[in-house]
PDB file of C-alpha atoms and ligand atoms in Angstrom:
ATOM      1  CA  MET A  29       0.000   0.000   0.000  1.00 65.00           C
ATOM      2  CA  SER A  30       0.959   3.621  -0.527  1.00 79.00           C
ATOM      3  CA  ILE A  31       3.368   5.499   1.723  1.00 89.00           C
ATOM      4  CA  ILE A  32       0.980   8.487   1.549  1.00 96.00           C
ATOM      5  CA  LYS A  33      -1.258   8.023   4.579  1.00 96.00           C
ATOM      6  CA  THR A  34      -2.880  11.455   4.952  1.00 98.00           C
ATOM      7  CA  ALA A  35      -5.059  13.449   2.571  1.00 98.00           C
ATOM      8  CA  VAL A  36      -6.147  17.040   3.156  1.00 98.00           C
ATOM      9  CA  PHE A  37      -9.479  18.260   1.774  1.00 98.00           C
ATOM     10  CA  PRO A  38      -9.705  22.060   1.929  1.00 97.00           C
ATOM     11  CA  VAL A  39     -13.409  22.868   2.053  1.00 96.00           C
ATOM     12  CA  GLY A  40     -13.294  26.213   3.852  1.00 93.00           C
ATOM     13  CA  GLY A  41     -13.962  28.453   0.823  1.00 91.00           C
ATOM     14  CA  LEU A  42     -17.066  30.580   0.395  1.00 92.00           C
ATOM     15  CA  GLY A  43     -18.222  29.188  -2.962  1.00 93.00           C
ATOM     16  CA  THR A  44     -19.114  32.697  -4.097  1.00 95.00           C
ATOM     17  CA  ARG A  45     -19.579  31.680  -7.736  1.00 96.00           C
ATOM     18  CA  PHE A  46     -22.473  29.407  -6.774  1.00 96.00           C
ATOM     19  CA  LEU A  47     -24.457  31.872  -4.678  1.00 96.00           C
ATOM     20  CA  PRO A  48     -27.243  31.732  -3.713  1.00 96.00           C
ATOM     21  CA  ALA A  49     -27.020  27.895  -3.714  1.00 95.00           C
ATOM     22  CA  THR A  50     -23.985  28.041  -1.428  1.00 94.00           C
ATOM     23  CA  LYS A  51     -25.392  30.527   1.064  1.00 93.00           C
ATOM     24  CA  ALA A  52     -26.328  27.816   3.555  1.00 92.00           C
ATOM     25  CA  MET A  53     -24.936  24.736   1.772  1.00 94.00           C
ATOM     26  CA  PRO A  54     -21.249  23.924   1.142  1.00 96.00           C
ATOM     27  CA  LYS A  55     -20.165  24.097  -2.498  1.00 96.00           C
ATOM     28  CA  GLU A  56     -18.493  20.715  -1.995  1.00 97.00           C
ATOM     29  CA  MET A  57     -21.920  19.143  -1.352  1.00 97.00           C
ATOM     30  CA  LEU A  58     -23.232  20.094  -4.804  1.00 97.00           C
ATOM     31  CA  PRO A  59     -24.094  16.784  -6.485  1.00 98.00           C
ATOM     32  CA  ILE A  60     -22.964  15.419  -9.809  1.00 98.00           C
ATOM     33  CA  VAL A  61     -26.240  13.627 -10.579  1.00 97.00           C
ATOM     34  CA  ASP A  62     -26.736  12.166  -7.071  1.00 96.00           C
ATOM     35  CA  THR A  63     -23.300  12.108  -5.469  1.00 97.00           C
ATOM     36  CA  PRO A  64     -21.740  15.145  -3.746  1.00 98.00           C
ATOM     37  CA  LEU A  65     -18.461  16.441  -5.171  1.00 98.00           C
ATOM     38  CA  ILE A  66     -16.722  15.775  -1.854  1.00 98.00           C
ATOM     39  CA  GLN A  67     -17.639  12.085  -1.936  1.00 98.00           C
ATOM     40  CA  PHE A  68     -15.876  11.598  -5.276  1.00 98.00           C
ATOM     41  CA  VAL A  69     -12.549  12.914  -3.930  1.00 98.00           C
ATOM     42  CA  VAL A  70     -12.865  10.976  -0.669  1.00 98.00           C
ATOM     43  CA  GLU A  71     -13.361   7.782  -2.683  1.00 97.00           C
ATOM     44  CA  GLU A  72     -10.403   8.718  -4.913  1.00 98.00           C
ATOM     45  CA  ALA A  73      -8.184   9.046  -1.810  1.00 98.00           C
ATOM     46  CA  ARG A  74      -9.451   5.859  -0.186  1.00 97.00           C
ATOM     47  CA  ALA A  75      -8.722   3.929  -3.391  1.00 96.00           C
ATOM     48  CA  CYS A  76      -5.048   4.829  -2.766  1.00 96.00           C
ATOM     49  CA  GLY A  77      -5.076   3.302   0.727  1.00 95.00           C
ATOM     50  CA  ILE A  78      -5.118   6.673   2.469  1.00 96.00           C
ATOM     51  CA  GLU A  79      -6.051   6.215   6.142  1.00 93.00           C
ATOM     52  CA  ARG A  80      -6.396   9.739   7.513  1.00 96.00           C
ATOM     53  CA  LEU A  81      -8.721  12.197   5.807  1.00 97.00           C
ATOM     54  CA  VAL A  82      -8.564  15.747   7.131  1.00 98.00           C
ATOM     55  CA  PHE A  83     -11.294  18.198   6.197  1.00 98.00           C
ATOM     56  CA  VAL A  84     -10.434  21.857   6.641  1.00 97.00           C
ATOM     57  CA  THR A  85     -13.867  23.392   7.047  1.00 95.00           C
ATOM     58  CA  GLY A  86     -15.458  26.729   7.851  1.00 91.00           C
ATOM     59  CA  ARG A  87     -18.821  28.071   8.939  1.00 86.00           C
ATOM     60  CA  GLN A  88     -21.863  26.619   7.153  1.00 84.00           C
ATOM     61  CA  LYS A  89     -20.014  23.370   6.378  1.00 90.00           C
ATOM     62  CA  HIS A  90     -21.822  21.051   8.822  1.00 92.00           C
ATOM     63  CA  ALA A  91     -23.509  19.198   5.974  1.00 96.00           C
ATOM     64  CA  ILE A  92     -20.124  17.705   5.015  1.00 96.00           C
ATOM     65  CA  GLU A  93     -19.606  16.336   8.515  1.00 95.00           C
ATOM     66  CA  ASN A  94     -23.134  14.931   8.570  1.00 96.00           C
ATOM     67  CA  HIS A  95     -22.677  13.318   5.154  1.00 97.00           C
ATOM     68  CA  PHE A  96     -19.858  11.167   6.539  1.00 96.00           C
ATOM     69  CA  ASP A  97     -21.813  10.018   9.598  1.00 95.00           C
ATOM     70  CA  HIS A  98     -24.746   7.719  10.198  1.00 96.00           C
ATOM     71  CA  MET A  99     -28.238   9.160   9.932  1.00 95.00           C
ATOM     72  CA  TYR A 100     -30.069   6.674  12.124  1.00 95.00           C
ATOM     73  CA  GLU A 101     -33.618   7.891  11.598  1.00 96.00           C
ATOM     74  CA  LEU A 102     -33.254   7.811   7.808  1.00 97.00           C
ATOM     75  CA  GLU A 103     -31.550   4.414   7.844  1.00 96.00           C
ATOM     76  CA  ALA A 104     -34.208   2.919  10.163  1.00 96.00           C
ATOM     77  CA  ASN A 105     -36.925   4.339   7.939  1.00 96.00           C
ATOM     78  CA  LEU A 106     -35.363   2.853   4.787  1.00 97.00           C
ATOM     79  CA  GLU A 107     -34.817  -0.494   6.509  1.00 96.00           C
ATOM     80  CA  ALA A 108     -38.418  -0.622   7.702  1.00 96.00           C
ATOM     81  CA  LYS A 109     -39.492  -0.197   4.077  1.00 96.00           C
ATOM     82  CA  SER A 110     -36.954  -2.832   2.884  1.00 96.00           C
ATOM     83  CA  LYS A 111     -35.238  -0.246   0.677  1.00 97.00           C
ATOM     84  CA  THR A 112     -31.950  -2.110   0.999  1.00 95.00           C
ATOM     85  CA  GLU A 113     -30.201  -0.513  -1.961  1.00 95.00           C
ATOM     86  CA  TYR A 114     -30.780   2.948  -0.475  1.00 97.00           C
ATOM     87  CA  VAL A 115     -29.529   1.797   2.924  1.00 96.00           C
ATOM     88  CA  HIS A 116     -26.359   0.739   1.132  1.00 95.00           C
ATOM     89  CA  LEU A 117     -26.180   4.096  -0.682  1.00 95.00           C
ATOM     90  CA  VAL A 118     -26.301   6.140   2.517  1.00 96.00           C
ATOM     91  CA  ARG A 119     -23.736   3.925   4.314  1.00 95.00           C
ATOM     92  CA  GLN A 120     -21.211   2.887   1.678  1.00 92.00           C
ATOM     93  CA  HIS A 121     -19.033   6.015   1.915  1.00 94.00           C
ATOM     94  CA  LEU A 122     -18.802   6.242   5.717  1.00 94.00           C
ATOM     95  CA  GLY A 123     -15.440   4.513   6.241  1.00 89.00           C
ATOM     96  CA  GLU A 124     -14.030   3.526   9.635  1.00 91.00           C
ATOM     97  CA  PRO A 125     -14.779   5.531  12.798  1.00 92.00           C
ATOM     98  CA  GLY A 126     -11.939   7.986  13.473  1.00 93.00           C
ATOM     99  CA  GLU A 127     -10.679   7.930   9.877  1.00 95.00           C
ATOM    100  CA  ILE A 128     -12.057  11.405   9.088  1.00 96.00           C
ATOM    101  CA  LEU A 129     -10.879  14.429  11.064  1.00 97.00           C
ATOM    102  CA  PHE A 130     -12.204  17.971  10.943  1.00 96.00           C
ATOM    103  CA  THR A 131     -10.495  21.240  11.666  1.00 96.00           C
ATOM    104  CA  ARG A 132     -11.820  24.770  11.164  1.00 95.00           C
ATOM    105  CA  GLN A 133      -9.971  27.326   9.075  1.00 94.00           C
ATOM    106  CA  MET A 134     -11.861  30.069  10.966  1.00 90.00           C
ATOM    107  CA  ARG A 135     -11.586  32.513   8.051  1.00 89.00           C
ATOM    108  CA  PRO A 136     -11.035  31.794   4.345  1.00 89.00           C
ATOM    109  CA  ALA A 137      -7.471  33.145   4.049  1.00 91.00           C
ATOM    110  CA  GLY A 138      -6.521  31.121   0.974  1.00 93.00           C
ATOM    111  CA  LEU A 139      -5.807  27.556  -0.104  1.00 95.00           C
ATOM    112  CA  GLY A 140      -2.291  27.572   1.398  1.00 95.00           C
ATOM    113  CA  HIS A 141      -3.686  28.733   4.727  1.00 96.00           C
ATOM    114  CA  ALA A 142      -6.332  25.989   4.614  1.00 96.00           C
ATOM    115  CA  VAL A 143      -3.692  23.315   3.999  1.00 97.00           C
ATOM    116  CA  TRP A 144      -1.533  24.738   6.813  1.00 97.00           C
ATOM    117  CA  CYS A 145      -4.480  24.332   9.200  1.00 97.00           C
ATOM    118  CA  ALA A 146      -4.009  20.550   8.820  1.00 97.00           C
ATOM    119  CA  ARG A 147      -0.328  20.634   9.896  1.00 97.00           C
ATOM    120  CA  HIS A 148      -0.804  18.876  13.249  1.00 96.00           C
ATOM    121  CA  VAL A 149      -2.411  15.900  11.536  1.00 96.00           C
ATOM    122  CA  VAL A 150      -0.010  15.738   8.589  1.00 96.00           C
ATOM    123  CA  GLN A 151       3.086  16.109  10.819  1.00 94.00           C
ATOM    124  CA  ASP A 152       6.433  15.235   9.230  1.00 95.00           C
ATOM    125  CA  ALA A 153       5.288  13.001   6.359  1.00 97.00           C
ATOM    126  CA  PRO A 154       4.415  13.393   2.679  1.00 98.00           C
ATOM    127  CA  PHE A 155       0.718  14.033   2.115  1.00 98.00           C
ATOM    128  CA  ALA A 156      -1.944  14.523  -0.561  1.00 98.00           C
ATOM    129  CA  VAL A 157      -4.255  17.487  -1.159  1.00 98.00           C
ATOM    130  CA  LEU A 158      -7.493  17.077  -3.118  1.00 98.00           C
ATOM    131  CA  LEU A 159      -9.859  19.872  -4.164  1.00 98.00           C
ATOM    132  CA  ALA A 160     -13.413  18.641  -4.518  1.00 98.00           C
ATOM    133  CA  ASP A 161     -14.324  21.251  -7.109  1.00 97.00           C
ATOM    134  CA  ASP A 162     -11.843  19.771  -9.598  1.00 98.00           C
ATOM    135  CA  PHE A 163     -13.901  16.795 -10.730  1.00 98.00           C
ATOM    136  CA  ILE A 164     -11.774  14.217 -12.563  1.00 98.00           C
ATOM    137  CA  ASP A 165     -13.187  11.162 -14.269  1.00 98.00           C
ATOM    138  CA  ALA A 166     -10.223   8.779 -14.439  1.00 98.00           C
ATOM    139  CA  GLU A 167      -9.485   5.092 -13.956  1.00 96.00           C
ATOM    140  CA  PRO A 168      -7.239   4.619 -12.028  1.00 97.00           C
ATOM    141  CA  GLY A 169      -7.938   7.872 -10.200  1.00 98.00           C
ATOM    142  CA  CYS A 170      -5.765  10.928 -10.729  1.00 98.00           C
ATOM    143  CA  LEU A 171      -4.291  10.700  -7.216  1.00 98.00           C
ATOM    144  CA  ALA A 172      -3.415   7.016  -7.675  1.00 98.00           C
ATOM    145  CA  GLN A 173      -1.537   7.910 -10.872  1.00 98.00           C
ATOM    146  CA  MET A 174       0.359  10.664  -9.057  1.00 98.00           C
ATOM    147  CA  ILE A 175       1.243   8.511  -6.057  1.00 98.00           C
ATOM    148  CA  ALA A 176       2.657   5.850  -8.400  1.00 97.00           C
ATOM    149  CA  ALA A 177       4.878   8.535  -9.976  1.00 97.00           C
ATOM    150  CA  PHE A 178       5.844   9.855  -6.521  1.00 97.00           C
ATOM    151  CA  GLU A 179       6.820   6.389  -5.297  1.00 96.00           C
ATOM    152  CA  ALA A 180       8.995   5.810  -8.348  1.00 95.00           C
ATOM    153  CA  ASN A 181      10.624   9.214  -8.051  1.00 95.00           C
ATOM    154  CA  PRO A 182       9.865  11.261  -4.894  1.00 96.00           C
ATOM    155  CA  GLY A 183       9.276  15.003  -5.029  1.00 97.00           C
ATOM    156  CA  ASN A 184       6.437  17.490  -5.068  1.00 98.00           C
ATOM    157  CA  TYR A 185       3.765  16.579  -7.633  1.00 98.00           C
ATOM    158  CA  LEU A 186       1.038  18.852  -8.984  1.00 98.00           C
ATOM    159  CA  ALA A 187      -1.659  17.594 -11.339  1.00 98.00           C
ATOM    160  CA  ALA A 188      -1.468  19.686 -14.495  1.00 97.00           C
ATOM    161  CA  MET A 189      -3.085  20.161 -17.879  1.00 96.00           C
ATOM    162  CA  GLN A 190      -2.714  22.472 -20.853  1.00 95.00           C
ATOM    163  CA  VAL A 191      -5.242  25.317 -20.876  1.00 96.00           C
ATOM    164  CA  GLU A 192      -6.111  27.932 -23.480  1.00 95.00           C
ATOM    165  CA  ALA A 193      -3.819  30.973 -23.535  1.00 95.00           C
ATOM    166  CA  ASP A 194      -6.589  33.375 -22.460  1.00 94.00           C
ATOM    167  CA  LYS A 195      -7.443  31.254 -19.387  1.00 94.00           C
ATOM    168  CA  VAL A 196      -4.029  31.168 -17.670  1.00 96.00           C
ATOM    169  CA  ASP A 197      -5.069  33.929 -15.261  1.00 94.00           C
ATOM    170  CA  ARG A 198      -7.429  31.476 -13.528  1.00 93.00           C
ATOM    171  CA  TYR A 199      -4.703  29.011 -12.508  1.00 94.00           C
ATOM    172  CA  GLY A 200      -1.287  28.462 -10.995  1.00 94.00           C
ATOM    173  CA  ILE A 201       0.945  28.108 -14.067  1.00 96.00           C
ATOM    174  CA  ALA A 202       4.093  25.946 -14.200  1.00 96.00           C
ATOM    175  CA  GLU A 203       7.325  26.890 -15.934  1.00 95.00           C
ATOM    176  CA  PRO A 204       8.855  23.657 -17.313  1.00 93.00           C
ATOM    177  CA  ALA A 205      12.598  23.119 -16.748  1.00 92.00           C
ATOM    178  CA  ASP A 206      14.862  23.001 -19.804  1.00 88.00           C
ATOM    179  CA  ASP A 207      15.935  19.352 -19.465  1.00 83.00           C
ATOM    180  CA  GLN A 208      13.001  16.932 -19.615  1.00 79.00           C
ATOM    181  CA  GLU A 209      12.665  13.163 -19.746  1.00 78.00           C
ATOM    182  CA  PRO A 210      11.155  12.576 -23.183  1.00 74.00           C
ATOM    183  CA  GLU A 211       7.640  11.019 -23.110  1.00 81.00           C
ATOM    184  CA  SER A 212       7.404  11.289 -19.309  1.00 87.00           C
ATOM    185  CA  LYS A 213       4.084  12.272 -17.762  1.00 94.00           C
ATOM    186  CA  SER A 214       6.054  14.059 -15.019  1.00 96.00           C
ATOM    187  CA  VAL A 215       7.329  17.414 -16.284  1.00 95.00           C
ATOM    188  CA  ARG A 216      10.082  18.795 -14.059  1.00 96.00           C
ATOM    189  CA  ILE A 217       9.378  22.456 -13.370  1.00 95.00           C
ATOM    190  CA  LYS A 218      11.631  25.375 -12.485  1.00 96.00           C
ATOM    191  CA  GLY A 219       8.977  27.944 -11.593  1.00 95.00           C
ATOM    192  CA  LEU A 220       5.369  28.398 -10.614  1.00 95.00           C
ATOM    193  CA  VAL A 221       3.292  31.546 -10.773  1.00 92.00           C
ATOM    194  CA  GLU A 222      -0.221  32.137  -9.449  1.00 89.00           C
ATOM    195  CA  LYS A 223      -2.769  33.541 -11.924  1.00 91.00           C
ATOM    196  CA  PRO A 224      -0.380  35.304 -14.359  1.00 93.00           C
ATOM    197  CA  LYS A 225      -1.675  37.765 -16.943  1.00 94.00           C
ATOM    198  CA  PRO A 226      -1.958  36.002 -20.338  1.00 91.00           C
ATOM    199  CA  GLY A 227       0.958  38.015 -21.791  1.00 91.00           C
ATOM    200  CA  ASP A 228       3.249  37.245 -18.835  1.00 92.00           C
ATOM    201  CA  SER A 229       2.589  33.532 -18.444  1.00 95.00           C
ATOM    202  CA  PRO A 230       5.605  31.183 -18.615  1.00 94.00           C
ATOM    203  CA  SER A 231       3.474  28.432 -20.272  1.00 94.00           C
ATOM    204  CA  ARG A 232      -0.090  27.133 -20.589  1.00 95.00           C
ATOM    205  CA  LEU A 233       0.567  24.282 -18.153  1.00 96.00           C
ATOM    206  CA  ALA A 234      -2.021  24.850 -15.435  1.00 97.00           C
ATOM    207  CA  VAL A 235      -2.014  23.314 -11.972  1.00 97.00           C
ATOM    208  CA  ILE A 236      -5.270  21.721 -10.909  1.00 97.00           C
ATOM    209  CA  GLY A 237      -6.612  20.332  -7.664  1.00 98.00           C
ATOM    210  CA  ARG A 238      -4.525  17.245  -6.847  1.00 98.00           C
ATOM    211  CA  TYR A 239      -1.156  17.436  -5.115  1.00 98.00           C
ATOM    212  CA  VAL A 240       1.308  15.013  -3.547  1.00 98.00           C
ATOM    213  CA  LEU A 241       3.613  17.062  -1.355  1.00 98.00           C
ATOM    214  CA  MET A 242       6.666  16.678   0.831  1.00 98.00           C
ATOM    215  CA  PRO A 243       6.418  17.811   4.482  1.00 97.00           C
ATOM    216  CA  GLU A 244       8.752  20.744   3.749  1.00 97.00           C
ATOM    217  CA  VAL A 245       5.878  22.433   1.870  1.00 97.00           C
ATOM    218  CA  MET A 246       3.898  22.454   5.115  1.00 96.00           C
ATOM    219  CA  LYS A 247       6.853  24.028   6.958  1.00 95.00           C
ATOM    220  CA  ARG A 248       7.171  26.601   4.190  1.00 96.00           C
ATOM    221  CA  LEU A 249       3.488  27.541   4.573  1.00 95.00           C
ATOM    222  CA  SER A 250       4.203  28.582   8.179  1.00 91.00           C
ATOM    223  CA  THR A 251       6.604  31.279   7.031  1.00 91.00           C
ATOM    224  CA  LEU A 252       4.752  32.697   3.995  1.00 85.00           C
ATOM    225  CA  ASP A 253       3.333  36.182   3.690  1.00 81.00           C
ATOM    226  CA  PRO A 254       0.031  36.622   1.818  1.00 80.00           C
ATOM    227  CA  GLY A 255       0.455  36.573  -1.999  1.00 78.00           C
ATOM    228  CA  ALA A 256      -2.001  37.057  -4.878  1.00 75.00           C
ATOM    229  CA  GLY A 257      -5.390  38.339  -3.673  1.00 79.00           C
ATOM    230  CA  GLY A 258      -4.046  38.869  -0.121  1.00 83.00           C
ATOM    231  CA  GLU A 259      -4.324  35.103   0.466  1.00 86.00           C
ATOM    232  CA  ILE A 260      -1.714  32.531   1.521  1.00 89.00           C
ATOM    233  CA  GLN A 261      -1.173  30.599  -1.699  1.00 91.00           C
ATOM    234  CA  LEU A 262      -0.236  26.934  -1.832  1.00 95.00           C
ATOM    235  CA  THR A 263       1.576  27.538  -5.122  1.00 93.00           C
ATOM    236  CA  ASP A 264       3.864  30.105  -3.414  1.00 93.00           C
ATOM    237  CA  ALA A 265       4.951  27.508  -0.824  1.00 95.00           C
ATOM    238  CA  ILE A 266       5.581  24.888  -3.534  1.00 97.00           C
ATOM    239  CA  ALA A 267       7.425  27.458  -5.680  1.00 96.00           C
ATOM    240  CA  ALA A 268       9.687  28.335  -2.729  1.00 96.00           C
ATOM    241  CA  GLU A 269      10.604  24.635  -2.441  1.00 97.00           C
ATOM    242  CA  ILE A 270      11.557  24.203  -6.119  1.00 97.00           C
ATOM    243  CA  PRO A 271      15.301  24.887  -5.514  1.00 96.00           C
ATOM    244  CA  HIS A 272      15.329  22.310  -2.696  1.00 96.00           C
ATOM    245  CA  CYS A 273      13.108  19.502  -3.981  1.00 97.00           C
ATOM    246  CA  PRO A 274      12.366  18.058  -7.434  1.00 96.00           C
ATOM    247  CA  THR A 275       8.953  19.407  -8.437  1.00 97.00           C
ATOM    248  CA  TYR A 276       6.797  17.969 -11.199  1.00 97.00           C
ATOM    249  CA  ALA A 277       3.701  18.984 -13.114  1.00 97.00           C
ATOM    250  CA  TYR A 278       1.972  15.662 -13.695  1.00 98.00           C
ATOM    251  CA  HIS A 279       0.015  15.012 -16.901  1.00 97.00           C
ATOM    252  CA  PHE A 280      -2.698  12.660 -15.640  1.00 97.00           C
ATOM    253  CA  ASP A 281      -4.910  10.462 -17.804  1.00 97.00           C
ATOM    254  CA  GLY A 282      -8.556  11.424 -17.377  1.00 97.00           C
ATOM    255  CA  GLN A 283     -11.155  14.060 -18.014  1.00 98.00           C
ATOM    256  CA  ARG A 284     -11.269  17.083 -15.714  1.00 98.00           C
ATOM    257  CA  PHE A 285     -14.149  19.483 -15.116  1.00 98.00           C
ATOM    258  CA  ASP A 286     -13.894  22.776 -13.244  1.00 97.00           C
ATOM    259  CA  CYS A 287     -16.848  22.361 -10.909  1.00 97.00           C
ATOM    260  CA  GLY A 288     -15.952  25.631  -9.183  1.00 95.00           C
ATOM    261  CA  SER A 289     -17.512  27.289 -12.248  1.00 96.00           C
ATOM    262  CA  LYS A 290     -21.103  26.975 -13.406  1.00 97.00           C
ATOM    263  CA  LEU A 291     -20.161  25.867 -16.913  1.00 97.00           C
ATOM    264  CA  GLY A 292     -17.769  23.159 -15.687  1.00 97.00           C
ATOM    265  CA  PHE A 293     -20.349  21.915 -13.215  1.00 98.00           C
ATOM    266  CA  VAL A 294     -23.004  21.630 -15.912  1.00 98.00           C
ATOM    267  CA  GLN A 295     -20.531  19.870 -18.233  1.00 98.00           C
ATOM    268  CA  ALA A 296     -19.567  17.374 -15.509  1.00 98.00           C
ATOM    269  CA  THR A 297     -23.237  16.688 -14.864  1.00 98.00           C
ATOM    270  CA  ALA A 298     -23.873  16.105 -18.584  1.00 98.00           C
ATOM    271  CA  HIS A 299     -20.783  13.860 -18.841  1.00 98.00           C
ATOM    272  CA  MET A 300     -21.743  11.675 -15.875  1.00 98.00           C
ATOM    273  CA  SER A 301     -25.417  11.582 -16.891  1.00 98.00           C
ATOM    274  CA  ALA A 302     -24.403  10.222 -20.294  1.00 98.00           C
ATOM    275  CA  LYS A 303     -21.921   7.787 -18.743  1.00 97.00           C
ATOM    276  CA  ARG A 304     -24.660   6.421 -16.476  1.00 96.00           C
ATOM    277  CA  GLY A 305     -27.135   6.130 -19.343  1.00 96.00           C
ATOM    278  CA  LEU A 306     -29.536   8.732 -17.951  1.00 96.00           C
ATOM    279  CA  VAL A 307     -29.693  10.736 -21.186  1.00 89.00           C
TER     280      VAL A 307
HETATM  281  P1  LIG B 425     -11.815  28.124  -4.726  1.00 91.08           P
HETATM  282  O1  LIG B 425     -11.277  29.498  -4.752  1.00 91.08           O
HETATM  283  O2  LIG B 425     -12.118  27.458  -6.026  1.00 91.08           O
HETATM  284  O3  LIG B 425     -13.147  28.024  -3.854  1.00 91.08           O
HETATM  285  O4  LIG B 425     -10.869  27.207  -3.861  1.00 91.08           O
HETATM  286  P2  LIG B 425     -14.056  29.125  -3.209  1.00 91.08           P
HETATM  287  O5  LIG B 425     -13.236  30.240  -2.667  1.00 91.08           O
HETATM  288  O6  LIG B 425     -14.935  28.385  -2.251  1.00 91.08           O
HETATM  289  O7  LIG B 425     -14.938  29.555  -4.450  1.00 91.08           O
HETATM  290  P3  LIG B 425     -15.342  30.997  -5.030  1.00 91.08           P
HETATM  291  O8  LIG B 425     -14.140  31.467  -5.805  1.00 91.08           O
HETATM  292  O9  LIG B 425     -15.674  31.875  -3.843  1.00 91.08           O
HETATM  293  O10 LIG B 425     -16.526  30.713  -5.905  1.00 91.08           O
HETATM  294  C1  LIG B 425     -10.617  25.838  -4.161  1.00 91.08           C
HETATM  295  C2  LIG B 425     -10.853  24.971  -2.939  1.00 91.08           C
HETATM  296  O11 LIG B 425     -10.126  25.465  -1.830  1.00 91.08           O
HETATM  297  C3  LIG B 425     -10.972  25.647  -0.715  1.00 91.08           C
HETATM  298  C4  LIG B 425     -12.386  25.775  -1.283  1.00 91.08           C
HETATM  299  O12 LIG B 425     -13.351  25.340  -0.331  1.00 91.08           O
HETATM  300  C5  LIG B 425     -12.328  24.909  -2.519  1.00 91.08           C
HETATM  301  O13 LIG B 425     -12.657  23.562  -2.205  1.00 91.08           O
HETATM  302  N1  LIG B 425     -10.559  26.856   0.031  1.00 91.08           N
HETATM  303  C6  LIG B 425     -10.342  28.014  -0.630  1.00 91.08           C
HETATM  304  C7  LIG B 425     -10.416  26.779   1.385  1.00 91.08           C
HETATM  305  O14 LIG B 425     -10.613  25.704   2.007  1.00 91.08           O
HETATM  306  N2  LIG B 425     -10.060  27.903   2.068  1.00 91.08           N
HETATM  307  C8  LIG B 425      -9.836  29.082   1.441  1.00 91.08           C
HETATM  308  O15 LIG B 425      -9.499  30.069   2.128  1.00 91.08           O
HETATM  309  C9  LIG B 425      -9.982  29.138   0.060  1.00 91.08           C
END
């Protein structure tokens, strides 16, 4: 089994782009057909043998905690009506007691800050970070692909994909190093910049929401000042580690949808509806 034992799920953001739906409901609970976004990434992490799942939450995020707990009244009701398949559906993702831990970010000060809030659980070991709003349909899962690459060749790994030139200002963008292993899915990088202007971008290789990181990134987060948007950026901590640790943009196999945006969410819904034969 994998040497990565801990996964961090930052779910403390405000989900502004989905208001009013996300006023009282976490963005990460939005469903693709019938399954919340957060459940997909939890299952992706569990498929890698990850044992500790840390949710970094905020206010109005109780629904996530409740989703990963029993709901006795509902289960008893379904059992009384012999709706066995639904009983299975509401229990199958629960995992072992104590496997999921919650901590509060207290204020949404950026993705890097959210990850740093999990430092006492992660401790001095490599760890994974998964963002629920990057929905990836892949088999094996994107994180499993990245962990396999990490185990063959340790370093910091960031899932990455080519994006259109006019969209680079929505992403962390990687600057590939000059010497590359031909045909490798792992592109060694020499720089990383958060949301560059299209004219200033070092490439179109965008970082998306799966990371396998060395513990030094967590230490680096403790010392960072706020970057782009006044937030503590995860990409800044990883960029600061580039001179000290091999860092790779990883070209995963799979289809990714930006479920932080309305269009991406609708596209993911259409994709999974078709895959499940609903349309
Ligand atoms: P996003 O920036 O896409 O999410 O962060 P958001 O801030 O919730 O959405 P908008 O822009 O207001 O619509 C990506 C992930 O990082 C988490 C979010 O919950 C989301 O899962 N995040 C972001 C935090 O946990 N804390 C933060 O301070 C910021």
